[in-house]
């Protein structure tokens, strides 16, 4: 095990990240835990983007917070005068999220929501991965997924809501990050009040395989945001700086982990 991590019992690992956060990790997870243990971080373009741009007092949303790697980072960057909302429907991961917010002393500025982001208030079935916990999704695993991962799932019924239902509570959001493994189309449909002028920067994953039959509706949704809301799109460089891209060129890629939609 790397110098930045140590097992502490009860299937937990304590890790020190490269930006100084302490994180408790599930020892049995094969998605986030190995990279955090050996690299002291993950998704470095997005990590650098937040380090470069998020400032004290900002209001931010983490949609698909997982164990809280980005929630903790954002909470530290916004300071006690900022505000963070963290969505995480998977109970086991949410337990780690709570603990990580607490041991990094950013729980005072954070609202944890035990819900999935969706297009309406409802209940959904979450396919919760037992081995690659970060791959949990409201979409059932495909045959392509099973070719790449020897995984096991349990189905959990979770609450879901549209982010628009909290539009007045959120106010203007400076940065939002969405990582929800194929649920992006429905989550964006639930942000119609927020997206025109209340969410200044939104980072999401573009993944045609995960979106499956939502791919074409999702592409058309982004086209409408570009046309009606004058939204622009960028990729993120390795050091976290936006690289402008034309929307049709982006959609032709069919996959990219860090798409920035902004005013």
Short mmCIF file of N, CA, C and O in Angstrom, two decimals, residues 14 25 29 36 47-48 63 77 113 115-116 121 126 144 146 149 164 175 186 212 243 258 261:
data_model
loop_
_atom_site.label_atom_id
_atom_site.label_comp_id
_atom_site.label_asym_id
_atom_site.label_seq_id
_atom_site.Cartn_x
_atom_site.Cartn_y
_atom_site.Cartn_z
N UNK A 14 -7.65 4.80 5.19
CA UNK A 14 -7.51 6.25 5.36
C UNK A 14 -6.43 6.74 4.41
O UNK A 14 -5.31 6.23 4.42
N UNK A 25 -11.90 5.53 2.71
CA UNK A 25 -12.26 4.84 1.49
C UNK A 25 -12.73 3.43 1.80
O UNK A 25 -12.21 2.78 2.72
N UNK A 29 -13.71 -1.50 -2.63
CA UNK A 29 -14.08 -0.84 -3.89
C UNK A 29 -12.92 -0.92 -4.88
O UNK A 29 -11.77 -0.68 -4.53
N UNK A 36 -6.97 6.42 -5.72
CA UNK A 36 -6.72 7.34 -4.62
C UNK A 36 -5.58 6.87 -3.73
O UNK A 36 -4.76 7.66 -3.26
N UNK A 47 -9.98 17.91 -11.11
CA UNK A 47 -9.41 18.38 -9.84
C UNK A 47 -8.69 19.72 -10.05
O UNK A 47 -8.92 20.68 -9.29
N UNK A 48 -7.85 19.80 -11.07
CA UNK A 48 -7.12 21.04 -11.35
C UNK A 48 -8.08 22.16 -11.75
O UNK A 48 -7.85 23.33 -11.39
N UNK A 63 -23.25 16.50 -7.89
CA UNK A 63 -24.32 15.56 -8.23
C UNK A 63 -23.68 14.22 -8.51
O UNK A 63 -23.01 14.03 -9.53
N UNK A 77 -12.44 24.65 -0.76
CA UNK A 77 -12.19 25.81 -1.62
C UNK A 77 -13.18 26.93 -1.39
O UNK A 77 -12.82 28.11 -1.46
N UNK A 113 -27.77 15.36 0.40
CA UNK A 113 -29.10 14.96 -0.04
C UNK A 113 -29.07 13.49 -0.43
O UNK A 113 -28.35 13.10 -1.36
N UNK A 115 -30.53 11.51 -2.26
CA UNK A 115 -31.42 11.39 -3.41
C UNK A 115 -30.61 11.32 -4.70
O UNK A 115 -29.46 11.75 -4.75
N UNK A 116 -31.28 10.78 -5.73
CA UNK A 116 -30.74 10.84 -7.08
C UNK A 116 -31.29 12.08 -7.77
O UNK A 116 -32.41 12.52 -7.47
N UNK A 121 -39.87 14.38 -9.10
CA UNK A 121 -39.84 13.72 -7.79
C UNK A 121 -40.46 12.34 -7.92
O UNK A 121 -41.62 12.20 -8.32
N UNK A 126 -31.87 1.88 -8.09
CA UNK A 126 -30.44 2.08 -8.30
C UNK A 126 -29.77 0.72 -8.38
O UNK A 126 -29.92 -0.11 -7.48
N UNK A 144 -21.95 -4.88 -22.79
CA UNK A 144 -20.62 -4.31 -22.96
C UNK A 144 -19.95 -4.08 -21.62
O UNK A 144 -18.76 -4.35 -21.44
N UNK A 146 -20.48 -5.71 -18.86
CA UNK A 146 -20.12 -7.00 -18.25
C UNK A 146 -18.93 -7.65 -18.95
O UNK A 146 -18.25 -8.48 -18.35
N UNK A 149 -16.09 -5.69 -16.94
CA UNK A 149 -16.04 -5.74 -15.47
C UNK A 149 -16.69 -7.01 -14.96
O UNK A 149 -17.81 -7.35 -15.34
N UNK A 164 -34.60 21.48 -10.00
CA UNK A 164 -35.44 22.69 -10.07
C UNK A 164 -36.31 22.85 -8.84
O UNK A 164 -36.72 23.97 -8.50
N UNK A 175 -20.63 26.68 -9.66
CA UNK A 175 -20.09 25.47 -10.29
C UNK A 175 -20.95 24.27 -9.88
O UNK A 175 -21.34 24.14 -8.72
N UNK A 186 -31.82 12.70 -17.86
CA UNK A 186 -32.96 12.95 -16.97
C UNK A 186 -32.64 14.02 -15.92
O UNK A 186 -33.50 14.83 -15.56
N UNK A 212 -27.09 5.17 -23.70
CA UNK A 212 -27.88 4.17 -24.45
C UNK A 212 -28.99 4.85 -25.25
O UNK A 212 -28.71 5.73 -26.06
N UNK A 243 -10.90 24.26 -22.88
CA UNK A 243 -10.51 24.27 -24.28
C UNK A 243 -11.81 24.33 -25.08
O UNK A 243 -12.52 23.32 -25.20
N UNK A 258 -14.88 15.00 -19.26
CA UNK A 258 -15.03 16.30 -18.61
C UNK A 258 -15.52 17.34 -19.61
O UNK A 258 -14.71 18.02 -20.25
N UNK A 261 -20.09 22.93 -19.66
CA UNK A 261 -21.11 23.77 -20.28
C UNK A 261 -21.19 25.06 -19.49
O UNK A 261 -21.33 25.04 -18.27
#
